[in-house]
mmCIF file of C-alpha atoms in Angstrom:
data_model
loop_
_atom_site.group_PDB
_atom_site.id
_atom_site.type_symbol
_atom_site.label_atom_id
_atom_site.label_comp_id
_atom_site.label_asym_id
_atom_site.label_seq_id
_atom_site.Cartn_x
_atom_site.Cartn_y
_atom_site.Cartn_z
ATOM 1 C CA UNK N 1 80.015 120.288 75.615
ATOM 2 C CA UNK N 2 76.361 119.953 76.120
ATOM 3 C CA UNK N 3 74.796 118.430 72.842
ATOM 4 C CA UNK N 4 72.035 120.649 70.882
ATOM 5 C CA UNK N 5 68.787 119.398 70.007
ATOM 6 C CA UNK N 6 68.587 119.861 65.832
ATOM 7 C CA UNK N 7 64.880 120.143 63.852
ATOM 8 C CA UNK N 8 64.842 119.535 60.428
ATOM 9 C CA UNK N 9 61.927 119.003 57.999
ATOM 10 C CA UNK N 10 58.775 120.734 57.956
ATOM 11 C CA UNK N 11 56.479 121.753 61.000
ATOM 12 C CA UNK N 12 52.591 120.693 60.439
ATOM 13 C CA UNK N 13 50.365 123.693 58.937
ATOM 14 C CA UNK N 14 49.071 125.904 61.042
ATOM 15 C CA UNK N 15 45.822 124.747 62.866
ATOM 16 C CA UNK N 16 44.156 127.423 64.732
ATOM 17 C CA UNK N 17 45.043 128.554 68.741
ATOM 18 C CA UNK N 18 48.280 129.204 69.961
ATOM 19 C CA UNK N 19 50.791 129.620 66.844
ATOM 20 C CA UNK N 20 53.676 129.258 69.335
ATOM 21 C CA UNK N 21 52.032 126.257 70.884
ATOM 22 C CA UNK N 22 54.316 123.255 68.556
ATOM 23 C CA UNK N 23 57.289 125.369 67.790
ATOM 24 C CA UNK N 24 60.157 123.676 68.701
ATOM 25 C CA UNK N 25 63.353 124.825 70.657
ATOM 26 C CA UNK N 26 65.590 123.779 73.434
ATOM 27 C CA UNK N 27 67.314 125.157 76.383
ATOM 28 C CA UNK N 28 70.802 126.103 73.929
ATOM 29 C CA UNK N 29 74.263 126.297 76.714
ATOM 30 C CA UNK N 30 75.351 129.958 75.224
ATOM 31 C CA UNK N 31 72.014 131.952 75.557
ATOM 32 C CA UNK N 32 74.126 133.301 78.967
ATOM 33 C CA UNK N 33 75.857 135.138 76.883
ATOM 34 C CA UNK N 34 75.042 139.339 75.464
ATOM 35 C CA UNK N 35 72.952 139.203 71.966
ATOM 36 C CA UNK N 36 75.935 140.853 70.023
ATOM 37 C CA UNK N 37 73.372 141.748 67.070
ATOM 38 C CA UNK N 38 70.633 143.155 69.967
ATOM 39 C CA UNK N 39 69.169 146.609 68.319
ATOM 40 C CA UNK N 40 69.450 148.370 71.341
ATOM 41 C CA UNK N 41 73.732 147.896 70.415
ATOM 42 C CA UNK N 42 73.592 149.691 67.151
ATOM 43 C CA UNK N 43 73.248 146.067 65.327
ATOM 44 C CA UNK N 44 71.311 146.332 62.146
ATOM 45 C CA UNK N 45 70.643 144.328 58.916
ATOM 46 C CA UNK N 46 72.208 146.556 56.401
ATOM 47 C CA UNK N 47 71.799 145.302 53.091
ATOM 48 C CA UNK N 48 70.144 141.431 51.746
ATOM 49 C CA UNK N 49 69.849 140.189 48.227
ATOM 50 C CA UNK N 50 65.909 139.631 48.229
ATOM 51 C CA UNK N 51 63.147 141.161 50.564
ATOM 52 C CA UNK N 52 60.201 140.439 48.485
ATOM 53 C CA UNK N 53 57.468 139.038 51.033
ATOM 54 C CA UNK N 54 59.404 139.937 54.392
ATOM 55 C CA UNK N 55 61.846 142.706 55.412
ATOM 56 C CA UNK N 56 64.928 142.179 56.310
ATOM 57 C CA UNK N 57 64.829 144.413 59.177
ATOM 58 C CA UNK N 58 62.806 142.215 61.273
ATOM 59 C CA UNK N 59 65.681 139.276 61.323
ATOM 60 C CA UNK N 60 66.759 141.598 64.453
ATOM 61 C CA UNK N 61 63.605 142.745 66.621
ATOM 62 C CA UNK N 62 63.596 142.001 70.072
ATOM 63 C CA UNK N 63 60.160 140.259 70.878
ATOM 64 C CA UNK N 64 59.413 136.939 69.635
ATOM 65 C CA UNK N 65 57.950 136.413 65.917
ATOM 66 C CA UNK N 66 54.244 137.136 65.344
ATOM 67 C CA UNK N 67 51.713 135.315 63.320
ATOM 68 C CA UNK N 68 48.541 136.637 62.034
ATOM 69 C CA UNK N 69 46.608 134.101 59.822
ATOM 70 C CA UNK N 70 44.550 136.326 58.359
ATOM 71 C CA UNK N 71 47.194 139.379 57.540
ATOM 72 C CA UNK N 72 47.710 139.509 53.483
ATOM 73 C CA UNK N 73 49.434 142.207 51.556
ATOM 74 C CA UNK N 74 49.100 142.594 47.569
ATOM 75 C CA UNK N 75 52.981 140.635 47.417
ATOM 76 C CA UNK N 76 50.880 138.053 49.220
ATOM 77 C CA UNK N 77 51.071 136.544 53.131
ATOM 78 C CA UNK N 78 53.005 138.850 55.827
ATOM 79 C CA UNK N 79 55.499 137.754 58.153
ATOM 80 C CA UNK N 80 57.337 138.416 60.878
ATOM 81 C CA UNK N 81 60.541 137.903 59.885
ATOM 82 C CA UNK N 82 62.818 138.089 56.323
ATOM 83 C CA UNK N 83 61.506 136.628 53.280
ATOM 84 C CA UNK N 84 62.478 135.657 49.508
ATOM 85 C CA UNK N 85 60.899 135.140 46.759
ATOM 86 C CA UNK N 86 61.078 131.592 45.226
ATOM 87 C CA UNK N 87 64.004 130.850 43.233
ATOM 88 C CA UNK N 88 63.714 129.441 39.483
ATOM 89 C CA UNK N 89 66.044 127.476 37.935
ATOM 90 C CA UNK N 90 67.445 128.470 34.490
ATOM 91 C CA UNK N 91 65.430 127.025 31.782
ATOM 92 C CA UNK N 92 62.058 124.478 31.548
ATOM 93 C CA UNK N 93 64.766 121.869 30.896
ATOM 94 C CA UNK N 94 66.318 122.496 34.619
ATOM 95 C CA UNK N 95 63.818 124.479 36.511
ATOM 96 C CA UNK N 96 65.286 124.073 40.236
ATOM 97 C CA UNK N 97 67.750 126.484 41.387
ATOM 98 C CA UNK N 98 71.397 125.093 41.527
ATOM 99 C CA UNK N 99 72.873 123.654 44.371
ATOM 100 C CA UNK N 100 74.975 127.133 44.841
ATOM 101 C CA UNK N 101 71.807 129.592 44.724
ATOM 102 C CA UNK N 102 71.287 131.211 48.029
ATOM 103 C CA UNK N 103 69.898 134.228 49.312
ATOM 104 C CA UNK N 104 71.812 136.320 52.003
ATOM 105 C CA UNK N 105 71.974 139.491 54.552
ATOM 106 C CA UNK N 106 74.467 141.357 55.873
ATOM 107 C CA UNK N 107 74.518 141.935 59.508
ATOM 108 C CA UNK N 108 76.426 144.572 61.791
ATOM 109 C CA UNK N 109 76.920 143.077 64.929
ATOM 110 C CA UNK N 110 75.793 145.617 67.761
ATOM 111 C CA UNK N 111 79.664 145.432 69.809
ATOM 112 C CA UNK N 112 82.200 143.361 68.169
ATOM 113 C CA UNK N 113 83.101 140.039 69.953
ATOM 114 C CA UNK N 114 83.831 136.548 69.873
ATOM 115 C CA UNK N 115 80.629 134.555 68.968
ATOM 116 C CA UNK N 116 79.762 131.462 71.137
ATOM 117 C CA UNK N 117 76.284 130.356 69.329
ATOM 118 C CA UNK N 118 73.733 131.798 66.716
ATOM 119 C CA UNK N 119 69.769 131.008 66.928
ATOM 120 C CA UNK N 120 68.122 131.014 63.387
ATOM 121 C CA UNK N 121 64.506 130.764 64.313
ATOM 122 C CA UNK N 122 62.130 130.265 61.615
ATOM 123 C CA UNK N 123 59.400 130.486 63.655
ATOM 124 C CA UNK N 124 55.627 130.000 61.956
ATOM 125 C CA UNK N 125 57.507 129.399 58.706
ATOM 126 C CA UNK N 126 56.066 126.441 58.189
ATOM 127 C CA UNK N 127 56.297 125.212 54.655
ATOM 128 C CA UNK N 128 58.740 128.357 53.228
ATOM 129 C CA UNK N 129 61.729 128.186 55.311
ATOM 130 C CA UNK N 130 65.241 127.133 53.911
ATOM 131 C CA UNK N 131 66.041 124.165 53.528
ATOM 132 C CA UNK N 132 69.828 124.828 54.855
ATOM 133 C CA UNK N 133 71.119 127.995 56.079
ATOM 134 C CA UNK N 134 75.198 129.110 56.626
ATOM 135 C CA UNK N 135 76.791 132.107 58.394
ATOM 136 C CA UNK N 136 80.330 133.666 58.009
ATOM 137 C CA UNK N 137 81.789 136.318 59.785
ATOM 138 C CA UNK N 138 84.066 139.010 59.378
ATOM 139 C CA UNK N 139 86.505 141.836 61.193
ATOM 140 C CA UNK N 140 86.078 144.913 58.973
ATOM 141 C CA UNK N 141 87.601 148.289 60.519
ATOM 142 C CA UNK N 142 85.767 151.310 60.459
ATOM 143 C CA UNK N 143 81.947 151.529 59.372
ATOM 144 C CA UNK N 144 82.386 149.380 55.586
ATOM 145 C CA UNK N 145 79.496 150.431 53.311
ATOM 146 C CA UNK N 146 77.827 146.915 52.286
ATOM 147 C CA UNK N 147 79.471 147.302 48.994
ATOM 148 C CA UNK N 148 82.705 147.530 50.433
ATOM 149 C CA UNK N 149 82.082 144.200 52.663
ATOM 150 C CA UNK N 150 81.031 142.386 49.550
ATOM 151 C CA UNK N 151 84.268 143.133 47.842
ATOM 152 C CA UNK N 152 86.983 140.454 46.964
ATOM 153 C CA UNK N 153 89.018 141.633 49.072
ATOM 154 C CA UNK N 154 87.124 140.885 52.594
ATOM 155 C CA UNK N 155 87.636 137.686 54.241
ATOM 156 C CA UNK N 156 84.845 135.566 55.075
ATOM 157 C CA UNK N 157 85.109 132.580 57.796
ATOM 158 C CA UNK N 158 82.552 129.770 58.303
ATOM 159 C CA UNK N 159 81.243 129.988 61.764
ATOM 160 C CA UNK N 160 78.246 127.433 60.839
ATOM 161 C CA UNK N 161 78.946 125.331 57.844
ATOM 162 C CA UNK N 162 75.770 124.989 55.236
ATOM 163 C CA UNK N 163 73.352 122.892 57.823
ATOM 164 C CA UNK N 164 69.747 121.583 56.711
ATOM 165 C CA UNK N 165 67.186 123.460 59.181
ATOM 166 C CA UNK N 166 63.747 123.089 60.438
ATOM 167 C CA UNK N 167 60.276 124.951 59.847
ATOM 168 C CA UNK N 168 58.871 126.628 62.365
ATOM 169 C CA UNK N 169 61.907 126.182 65.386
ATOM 170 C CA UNK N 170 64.892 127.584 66.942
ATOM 171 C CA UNK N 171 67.822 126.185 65.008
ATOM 172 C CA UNK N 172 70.770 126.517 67.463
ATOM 173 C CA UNK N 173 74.295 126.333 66.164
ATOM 174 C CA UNK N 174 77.201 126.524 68.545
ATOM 175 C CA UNK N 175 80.363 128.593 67.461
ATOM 176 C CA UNK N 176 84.340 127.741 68.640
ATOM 177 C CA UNK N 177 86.072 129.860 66.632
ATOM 178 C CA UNK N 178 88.407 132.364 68.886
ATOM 179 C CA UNK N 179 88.009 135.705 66.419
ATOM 180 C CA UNK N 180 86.861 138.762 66.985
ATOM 181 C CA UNK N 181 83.976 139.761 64.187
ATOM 182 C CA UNK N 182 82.270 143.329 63.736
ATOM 183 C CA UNK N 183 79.751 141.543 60.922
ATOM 184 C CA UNK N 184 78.127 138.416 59.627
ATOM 185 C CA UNK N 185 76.726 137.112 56.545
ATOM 186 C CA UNK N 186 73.703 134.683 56.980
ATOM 187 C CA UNK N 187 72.868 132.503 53.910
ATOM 188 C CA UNK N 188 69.374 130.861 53.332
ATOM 189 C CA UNK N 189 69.610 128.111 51.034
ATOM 190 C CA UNK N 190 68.108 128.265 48.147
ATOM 191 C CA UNK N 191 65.487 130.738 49.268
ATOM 192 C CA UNK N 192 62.652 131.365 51.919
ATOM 193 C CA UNK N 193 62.313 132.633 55.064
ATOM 194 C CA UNK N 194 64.191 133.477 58.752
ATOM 195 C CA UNK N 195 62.086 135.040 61.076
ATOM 196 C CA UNK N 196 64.457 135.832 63.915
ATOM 197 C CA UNK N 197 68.239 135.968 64.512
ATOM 198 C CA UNK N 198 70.270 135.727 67.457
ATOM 199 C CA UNK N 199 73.881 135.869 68.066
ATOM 200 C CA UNK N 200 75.510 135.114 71.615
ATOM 201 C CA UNK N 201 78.811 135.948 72.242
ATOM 202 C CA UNK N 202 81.859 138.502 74.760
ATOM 203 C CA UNK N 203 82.066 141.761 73.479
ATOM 204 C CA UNK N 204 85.467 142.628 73.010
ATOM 205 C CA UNK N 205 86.121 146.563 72.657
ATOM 206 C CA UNK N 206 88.849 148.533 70.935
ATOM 207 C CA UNK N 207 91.393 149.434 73.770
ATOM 208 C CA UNK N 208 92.885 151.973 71.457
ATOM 209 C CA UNK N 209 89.313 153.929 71.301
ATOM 210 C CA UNK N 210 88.823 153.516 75.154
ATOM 211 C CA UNK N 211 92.236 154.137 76.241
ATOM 212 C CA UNK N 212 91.479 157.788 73.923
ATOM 213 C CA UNK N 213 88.609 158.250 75.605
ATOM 214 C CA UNK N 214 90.326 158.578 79.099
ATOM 215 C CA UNK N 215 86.812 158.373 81.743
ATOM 216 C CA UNK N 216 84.133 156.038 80.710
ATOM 217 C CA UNK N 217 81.709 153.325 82.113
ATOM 218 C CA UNK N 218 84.280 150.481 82.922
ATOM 219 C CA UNK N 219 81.013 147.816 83.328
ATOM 220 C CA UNK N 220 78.864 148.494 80.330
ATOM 221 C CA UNK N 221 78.310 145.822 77.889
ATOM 222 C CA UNK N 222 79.230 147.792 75.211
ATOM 223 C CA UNK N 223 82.446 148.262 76.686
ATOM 224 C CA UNK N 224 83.297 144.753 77.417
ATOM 225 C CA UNK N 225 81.534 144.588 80.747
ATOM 226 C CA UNK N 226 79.755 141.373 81.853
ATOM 227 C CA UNK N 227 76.779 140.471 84.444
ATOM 228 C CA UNK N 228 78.431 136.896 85.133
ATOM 229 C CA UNK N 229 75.968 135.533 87.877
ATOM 230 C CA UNK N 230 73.075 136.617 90.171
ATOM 231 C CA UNK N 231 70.955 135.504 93.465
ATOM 232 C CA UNK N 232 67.786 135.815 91.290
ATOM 233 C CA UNK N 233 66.527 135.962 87.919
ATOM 234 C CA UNK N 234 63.307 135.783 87.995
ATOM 235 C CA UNK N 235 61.462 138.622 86.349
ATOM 236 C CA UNK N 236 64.401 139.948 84.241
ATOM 237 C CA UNK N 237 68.248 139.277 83.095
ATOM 238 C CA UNK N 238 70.672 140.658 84.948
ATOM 239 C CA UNK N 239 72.541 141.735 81.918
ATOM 240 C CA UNK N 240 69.668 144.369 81.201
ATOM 241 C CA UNK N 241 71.758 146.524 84.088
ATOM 242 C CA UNK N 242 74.149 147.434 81.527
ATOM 243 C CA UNK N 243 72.844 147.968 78.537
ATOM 244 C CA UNK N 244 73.399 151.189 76.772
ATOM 245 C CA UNK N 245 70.939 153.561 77.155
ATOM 246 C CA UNK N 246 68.103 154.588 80.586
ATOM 247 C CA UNK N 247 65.700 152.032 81.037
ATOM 248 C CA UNK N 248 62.418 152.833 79.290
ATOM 249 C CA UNK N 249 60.272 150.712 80.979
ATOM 250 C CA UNK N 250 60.122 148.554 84.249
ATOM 251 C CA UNK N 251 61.162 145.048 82.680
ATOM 252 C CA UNK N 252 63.915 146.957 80.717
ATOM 253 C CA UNK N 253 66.228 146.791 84.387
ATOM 254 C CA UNK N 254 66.649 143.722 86.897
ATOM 255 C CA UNK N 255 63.876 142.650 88.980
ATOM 256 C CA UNK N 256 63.850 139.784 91.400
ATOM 257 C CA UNK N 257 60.801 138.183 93.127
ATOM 258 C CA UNK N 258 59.565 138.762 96.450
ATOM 259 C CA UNK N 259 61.671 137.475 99.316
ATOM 260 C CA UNK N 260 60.073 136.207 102.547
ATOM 261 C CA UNK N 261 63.276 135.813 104.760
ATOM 262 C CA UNK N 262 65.871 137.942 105.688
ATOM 263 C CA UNK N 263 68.678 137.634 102.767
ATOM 264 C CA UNK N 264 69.167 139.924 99.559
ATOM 265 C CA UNK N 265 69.439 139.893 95.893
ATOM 266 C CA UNK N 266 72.776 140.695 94.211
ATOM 267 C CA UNK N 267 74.593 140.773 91.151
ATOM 268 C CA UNK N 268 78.286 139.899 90.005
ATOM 269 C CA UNK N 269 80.251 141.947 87.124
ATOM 270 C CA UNK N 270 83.068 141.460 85.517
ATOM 271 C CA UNK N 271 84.914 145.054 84.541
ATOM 272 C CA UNK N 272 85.943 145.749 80.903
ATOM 273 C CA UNK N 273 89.612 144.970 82.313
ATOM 274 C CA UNK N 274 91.193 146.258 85.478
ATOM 275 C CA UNK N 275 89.786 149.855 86.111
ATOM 276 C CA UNK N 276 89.888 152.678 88.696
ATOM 277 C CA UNK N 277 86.774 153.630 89.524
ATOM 278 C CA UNK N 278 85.843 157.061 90.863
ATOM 279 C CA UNK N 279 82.218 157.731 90.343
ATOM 280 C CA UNK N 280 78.612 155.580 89.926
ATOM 281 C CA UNK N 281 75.045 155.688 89.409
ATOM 282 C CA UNK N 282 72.666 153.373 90.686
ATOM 283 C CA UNK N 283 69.218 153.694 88.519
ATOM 284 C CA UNK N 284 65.978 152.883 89.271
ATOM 285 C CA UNK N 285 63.625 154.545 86.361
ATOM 286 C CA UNK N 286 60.453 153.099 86.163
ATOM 287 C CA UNK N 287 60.681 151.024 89.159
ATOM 288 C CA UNK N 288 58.103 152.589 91.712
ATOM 289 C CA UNK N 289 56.802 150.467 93.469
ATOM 290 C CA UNK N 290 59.058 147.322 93.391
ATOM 291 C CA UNK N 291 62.723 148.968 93.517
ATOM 292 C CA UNK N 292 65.173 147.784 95.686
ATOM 293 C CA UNK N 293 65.400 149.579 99.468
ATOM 294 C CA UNK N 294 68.686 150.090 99.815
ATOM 295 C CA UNK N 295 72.141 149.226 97.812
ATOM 296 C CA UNK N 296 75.614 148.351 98.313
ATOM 297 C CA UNK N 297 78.379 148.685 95.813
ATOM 298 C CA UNK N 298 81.904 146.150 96.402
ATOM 299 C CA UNK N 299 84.535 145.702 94.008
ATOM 300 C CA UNK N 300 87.263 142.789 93.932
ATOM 301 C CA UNK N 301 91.269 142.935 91.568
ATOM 302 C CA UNK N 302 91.442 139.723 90.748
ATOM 303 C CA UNK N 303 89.401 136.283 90.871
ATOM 304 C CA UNK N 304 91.199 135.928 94.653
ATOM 305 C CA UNK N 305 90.884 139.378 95.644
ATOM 306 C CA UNK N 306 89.022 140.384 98.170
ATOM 307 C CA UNK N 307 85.840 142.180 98.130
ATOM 308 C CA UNK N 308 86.419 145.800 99.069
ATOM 309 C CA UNK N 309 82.792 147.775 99.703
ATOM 310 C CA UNK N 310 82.839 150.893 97.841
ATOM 311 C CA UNK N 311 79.481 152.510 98.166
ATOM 312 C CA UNK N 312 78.011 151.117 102.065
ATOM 313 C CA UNK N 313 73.970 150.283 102.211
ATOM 314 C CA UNK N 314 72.160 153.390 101.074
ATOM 315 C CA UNK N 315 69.109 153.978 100.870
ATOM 316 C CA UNK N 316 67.488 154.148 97.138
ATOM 317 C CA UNK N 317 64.166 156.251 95.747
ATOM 318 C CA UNK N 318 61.944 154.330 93.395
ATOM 319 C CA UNK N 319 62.462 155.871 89.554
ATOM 320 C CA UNK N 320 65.092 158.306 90.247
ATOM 321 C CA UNK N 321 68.795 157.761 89.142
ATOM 322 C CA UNK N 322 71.342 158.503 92.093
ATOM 323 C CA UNK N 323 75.105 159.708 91.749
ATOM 324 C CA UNK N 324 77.887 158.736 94.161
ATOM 325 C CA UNK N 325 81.080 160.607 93.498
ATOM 326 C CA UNK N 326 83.864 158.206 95.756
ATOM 327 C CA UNK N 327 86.127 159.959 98.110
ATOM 328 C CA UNK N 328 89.176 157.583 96.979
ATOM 329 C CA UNK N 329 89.480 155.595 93.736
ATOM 330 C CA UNK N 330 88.621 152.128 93.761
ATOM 331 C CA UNK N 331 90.890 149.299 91.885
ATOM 332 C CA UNK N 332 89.347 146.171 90.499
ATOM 333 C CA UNK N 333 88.101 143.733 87.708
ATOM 334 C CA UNK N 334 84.701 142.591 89.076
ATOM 335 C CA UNK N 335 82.156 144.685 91.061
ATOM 336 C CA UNK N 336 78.713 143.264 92.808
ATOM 337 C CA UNK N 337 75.602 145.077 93.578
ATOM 338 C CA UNK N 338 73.522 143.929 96.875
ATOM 339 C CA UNK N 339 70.250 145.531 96.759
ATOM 340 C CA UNK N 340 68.120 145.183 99.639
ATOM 341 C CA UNK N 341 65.895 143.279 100.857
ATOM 342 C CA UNK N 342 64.513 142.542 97.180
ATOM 343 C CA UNK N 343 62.910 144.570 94.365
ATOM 344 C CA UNK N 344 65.325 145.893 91.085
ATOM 345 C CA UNK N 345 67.166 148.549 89.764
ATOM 346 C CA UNK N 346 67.367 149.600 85.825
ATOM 347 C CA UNK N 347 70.885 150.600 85.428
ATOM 348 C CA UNK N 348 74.468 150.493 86.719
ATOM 349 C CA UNK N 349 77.018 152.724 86.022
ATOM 350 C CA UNK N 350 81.129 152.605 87.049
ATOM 351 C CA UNK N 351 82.463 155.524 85.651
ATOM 352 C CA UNK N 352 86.373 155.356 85.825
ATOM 353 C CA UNK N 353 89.538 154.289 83.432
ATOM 354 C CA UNK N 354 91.901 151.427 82.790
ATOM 355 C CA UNK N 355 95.089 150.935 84.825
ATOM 356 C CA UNK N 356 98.205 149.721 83.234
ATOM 357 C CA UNK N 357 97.736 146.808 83.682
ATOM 358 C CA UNK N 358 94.136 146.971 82.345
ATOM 359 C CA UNK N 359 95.345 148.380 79.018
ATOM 360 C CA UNK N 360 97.904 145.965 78.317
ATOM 361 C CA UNK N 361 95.708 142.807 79.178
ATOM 362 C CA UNK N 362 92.836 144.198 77.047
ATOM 363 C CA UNK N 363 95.368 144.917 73.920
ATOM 364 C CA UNK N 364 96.498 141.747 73.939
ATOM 365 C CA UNK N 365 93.496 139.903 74.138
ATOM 366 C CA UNK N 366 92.252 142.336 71.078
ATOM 367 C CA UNK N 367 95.342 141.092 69.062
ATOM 368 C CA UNK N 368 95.271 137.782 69.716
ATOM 369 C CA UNK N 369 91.526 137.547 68.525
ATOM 370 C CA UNK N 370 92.773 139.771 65.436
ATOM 371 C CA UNK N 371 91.629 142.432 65.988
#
C-alpha cells in the first residue's frame, strides 16, 4: 500500500500573500473514493463538546478553508473551520489538561459505507491545532439523537488510533477496517482547532429499504452506485454525475477538455448490484455552451460481460434534461456513458430494480459488513 506523507509540529506564522501557499498535503491513494460525510449526502456535524471560537458546522463545507487575517469577532480571531477553547488543568498545582482531556464531534456520515481514509486538515491553524487527533466509528440504526449515540450502550471502533498531527496541513489517515458505519466521532486532543474533514469510502445501502422501494436509480451514489474510471478528468470528477440532487451550476456535472482528434469522452459505472433497467435521463443543466453533442448509453452483467448498447448516439441539447423510456429491459452491473465528441453532462440517471440475484449479493455483503 502506497505510504502517506505525515506533518507534525507547527507550520510558521502566517506572513502575508497566499495563505495556502506553505500548507502542506500529498497526493493520499483513497481520495478516488465518494466523500461519505459530503453535505450534499445529508452528512452533518450534529452535536461537539466545545464551539467557542469556530463552529462546528464548518468541519464539513465543501470549498477549501478560508483565511482572513484581519477578521476578529468579540470571542476573538475567526476561522474557517471548528474551534475550542483552551483547556485548563485542575488546579495552579497541575494546570495542563490530563493526558485523557479531549474535545470531540459527532458526525453523520452522508450514505453509510465502509471507510477507506479520513483527511483532517487543519489548514491556517497554525499555532492552535491539536496536538493529536482520533476517530471512531459506529453502525447505529435509524436516525440516533446525539444523546442516544453517546450512551453506554453504543459501540465505538478505532478507525485512526490517537496520532500527533500537524498545523496548517492535510493529515491523511488510511482506514482497513471492513465495517459498515452510519457515524463517526472525531477527537482533538487536548483542544484546538480542525478546519476541514473528509471521509473517503463505498457506500453501502440498505437492501431491505431498496428492495421496498421497488423502482429507483440503480447508479446513484447514494444508492451504492460508483463512477469507477473515465477518458478525462479534467475540469470535473466524474463522480459529480451521480450525486443526489440537479446540478446547480456548470462545474457541479462532468466536463472534459477540448478534443482535437476524432475520439470521445466516456465514463464507467458500477450499478448498486445487478439491476434491470427500464428508463434514463441524461442531464445537461447548466451546460450551454460546452455540453456534450451526442450520447450513448451501454450496459455490461458481469466484469466479462459484454457491452450491450442500450440508448444508440443521440443527439443532446445544452441545459435541458432528456428522458429515454427503453423498449426492453436491460440487465447488468456496470453501465458507460460515451458522450460525443467532448464537452459534459450534469447528471445520470438508471431508473430500474434489483434482480435476484442483485438482492441476494447486496444482502450479503450488508451482513457481512454488519450491517
Amino acid at each position: 500500500m502506497t505510504a502517506i506523507q505525515s506533518f507534525t509540529g507547527d507550520a510558521n506564522p502566517y506572513g502575508g500573500g497566499d495563505p495556502y501557499a506553505d500548507h502542506r498535503t500529498a497526493d493520499f491513494p483513497f481520495t478516488h473514493h465518494a466523500n461519505l460525510a459530503d453535505r450534499q449526502l445529508g452528512a452533518a456535524v450534529v452535536a461537539a463538546n466545545d464551539e467557542f471560537f469556530a463552529q462546528r458546522e464548518n468541519l464539513l463545507l465543501p470549498h477549501p478553508a478560508e483565511f482572513d487575517p484581519e477578521r476578529f469577532g468579540h470571542k476573538g480571531k475567526i476561522m474557517d473551520g471548528w474551534e475550542t477553547r483552551r483547556r485548563r488543568g485542575a488546579s495552579a498545582d497541575h494546570p495542563w489538561p490530563t493526558a485523557e482531556d479531549h474535545d470531540w464531534a459527532l458526525i453523520r456520515l452522508g450514505a453509510p459505507g465502509v471507510i477507506r481514509g479520513i483527511v483532517v486538515d487543519t489548514a491556517h491553524f497554525r499555532g492552535n491545532y491539536p496536538q493529536a487527533v482520533s476517530v471512531e466509528g459506529t453502525s447505529a440504526p435509524g436516525s440516533p439523537s446525539p444523546e442516544e449515540l453517546l450512551g453506554d450502550d453504543v459501540k465505538w471502533t478505532t478507525l485512526v488510533p490517537r496520532t500527533p498531527v500537524g498545523g496548517h496541513a492535510a493529515n491523511g489517515f488510511s482506514v482497513s477496517v471492513e465495517q459498515r458505519f452510519t457515524h463517526l466521532r472525531v477527537n482533538q486532543h487536548p483542544d484546538g482547532g480542525i478546519a476541514r474533514l473528509r471521509v473517503y469510502g463505498e457506500v453501502v445501502p440498505d437492501p431491505e429499504w431498496l428492495s421496498v422501494l421497488g423502482a429507483f436509480d440503480v447508479v446513484a451514489l447514494e444508492n451504492g452506485g460508483r463512477a469507477e474510471d473515465a477518458s478525462n478528468l479534467f475540469y470535473s470528477p466524474a463522480s459529480n454525475t451521480i450525486q443526489p440532487g440537479r446540478s446547480r451550476k456548470m462545474d457541479d456535472g462532468w466536463e472534459t477538455r477540448r478534443r482535437r482528434d476524432t475520439g470521445n469522452d466516456w465514463i464507467r459505472y458500477r450499478l448498486v448490484a445487478q439491476a434491470q433497467i427500464r428508463a434514463l435521463e441524461i442531464d445537461t443543466a447548466y451546460l450551454k455552451g460546452n455540453s456534450a453533442g451526442w450520447a450513448s448509453v451501454s450496459v455490461k452483467d458481469g466484469e466479462s460481460g459484454e457491452w450491450t448498447e442500450i440508448l444508440p448516439r443521440t443527439r443532446l441539447q445544452p441545459d435541458t434534461n432528456h428522458r429515454f423510456v427503453l423498449p426492453t429491459p436491460a440487465v447488468g452491473t456496470h453501465a458507460r456513458v460515451d458522450i460525443y465528441p467532448d464537452g459534459g453532462i450534469s447528471r445520470l440517471r438508471l431508473f430500474g430494480s434489483l434482480t435476484e440475484a442483485g438482492v441476494a449479493a447486496l444482502t450479503a455483503r450488508h451482513q457481512e459488513l454488519g450491517g
